[in-house]
């Protein structure tokens, strides 16, 4: 959820919800600040990322994959982040 809120803020210029307590509401439509329109597939991804229900949100790997696909569709070339080396998570 936190990743989704960060992405939403980066692309839309504000938080998706005024509060994160109380009755749950439908996620707002993702819109860019100013005149820049967001592609439909990016708006759909942002909407999923800030869904209240955990099962509806994509995991970080899926977010990366979808963002790379959006980049490729938008710019006509593979994202420089399409392949990312795995980082070990074990402590030394």
Short mmCIF file of C-alpha atoms in Angstrom, two decimals:
data_model
loop_
_atom_site.label_atom_id
_atom_site.label_comp_id
_atom_site.label_asym_id
_atom_site.label_seq_id
_atom_site.Cartn_x
_atom_site.Cartn_y
_atom_site.Cartn_z
CA UNK A 1 0.00 0.00 0.00
CA UNK A 2 2.80 2.41 0.90
CA UNK A 3 4.53 1.84 -2.44
CA UNK A 4 1.24 2.56 -4.18
CA UNK A 5 0.76 5.81 -2.26
CA UNK A 6 4.33 6.90 -3.12
CA UNK A 7 3.78 6.14 -6.82
CA UNK A 8 0.42 7.91 -6.72
CA UNK A 9 2.05 11.01 -5.17
CA UNK A 10 4.87 11.00 -7.75
CA UNK A 11 2.56 10.74 -10.76
CA UNK A 12 -0.46 12.69 -9.49
CA UNK A 13 1.10 15.30 -7.20
CA UNK A 14 -0.96 14.37 -4.15
CA UNK A 15 -2.13 11.54 -1.94
CA UNK A 16 -4.96 9.29 -3.05
CA UNK A 17 -6.84 9.56 0.26
CA UNK A 18 -7.26 12.39 2.77
CA UNK A 19 -7.19 9.91 5.65
CA UNK A 20 -6.27 6.26 6.00
CA UNK A 21 -8.68 5.56 8.86
CA UNK A 22 -12.39 5.18 9.04
CA UNK A 23 -14.74 3.80 6.42
CA UNK A 24 -12.98 2.58 3.33
CA UNK A 25 -13.74 4.33 0.08
CA UNK A 26 -13.11 3.56 -3.53
CA UNK A 27 -9.68 4.72 -4.66
CA UNK A 28 -9.92 8.02 -6.55
CA UNK A 29 -9.25 8.25 -10.26
CA UNK A 30 -5.54 8.84 -10.85
CA UNK A 31 -4.96 12.16 -12.58
CA UNK A 32 -1.73 14.01 -13.22
CA UNK A 33 -1.21 17.47 -11.83
CA UNK A 34 -1.45 20.17 -14.48
CA UNK A 35 -2.08 19.49 -18.13
CA UNK A 36 -0.22 16.17 -18.41
CA UNK A 37 -2.53 13.23 -19.02
CA UNK A 38 -1.60 9.84 -17.64
CA UNK A 39 -1.89 6.83 -19.94
CA UNK A 40 -4.90 4.61 -19.15
CA UNK A 41 -2.71 1.63 -18.23
CA UNK A 42 -0.75 3.75 -15.74
CA UNK A 43 -3.96 5.11 -14.20
CA UNK A 44 -5.26 1.55 -13.83
CA UNK A 45 -2.02 0.44 -12.16
CA UNK A 46 -2.05 3.36 -9.71
CA UNK A 47 -5.69 2.64 -8.89
CA UNK A 48 -4.83 -1.00 -8.10
CA UNK A 49 -1.79 0.00 -6.03
CA UNK A 50 -3.88 2.05 -3.59
CA UNK A 51 -6.78 -0.40 -3.28
CA UNK A 52 -7.78 -0.99 0.35
CA UNK A 53 -7.92 -4.74 -0.19
CA UNK A 54 -4.47 -6.33 -0.07
CA UNK A 55 -5.48 -9.10 -2.48
CA UNK A 56 -6.30 -6.50 -5.16
CA UNK A 57 -2.91 -4.77 -4.98
CA UNK A 58 0.01 -5.94 -7.13
CA UNK A 59 3.24 -6.98 -5.45
CA UNK A 60 6.46 -5.02 -6.06
CA UNK A 61 7.66 -7.41 -8.80
CA UNK A 62 4.37 -7.03 -10.67
CA UNK A 63 4.51 -3.23 -10.27
CA UNK A 64 8.01 -3.21 -11.79
CA UNK A 65 6.94 -5.46 -14.66
CA UNK A 66 3.83 -3.38 -15.41
CA UNK A 67 5.74 -0.09 -15.22
CA UNK A 68 8.30 -1.51 -17.68
CA UNK A 69 5.49 -2.53 -20.04
CA UNK A 70 3.95 0.95 -19.77
CA UNK A 71 7.35 2.51 -20.49
CA UNK A 72 7.84 0.31 -23.55
CA UNK A 73 4.36 1.12 -24.87
CA UNK A 74 4.88 4.83 -24.29
CA UNK A 75 8.46 5.22 -25.61
CA UNK A 76 8.76 2.30 -28.05
CA UNK A 77 11.83 0.80 -26.43
CA UNK A 78 12.58 -1.49 -23.53
CA UNK A 79 12.85 0.10 -20.12
CA UNK A 80 16.39 0.25 -18.72
CA UNK A 81 14.90 -1.47 -15.65
CA UNK A 82 13.29 -4.37 -17.53
CA UNK A 83 15.95 -6.69 -16.12
CA UNK A 84 17.11 -6.06 -12.59
CA UNK A 85 19.67 -8.20 -10.80
CA UNK A 86 18.37 -9.94 -7.69
CA UNK A 87 19.74 -8.54 -4.46
CA UNK A 88 20.27 -11.04 -1.65
CA UNK A 89 18.26 -10.20 1.45
CA UNK A 90 20.26 -12.28 3.93
CA UNK A 91 22.30 -10.41 6.50
CA UNK A 92 26.08 -10.80 6.61
#
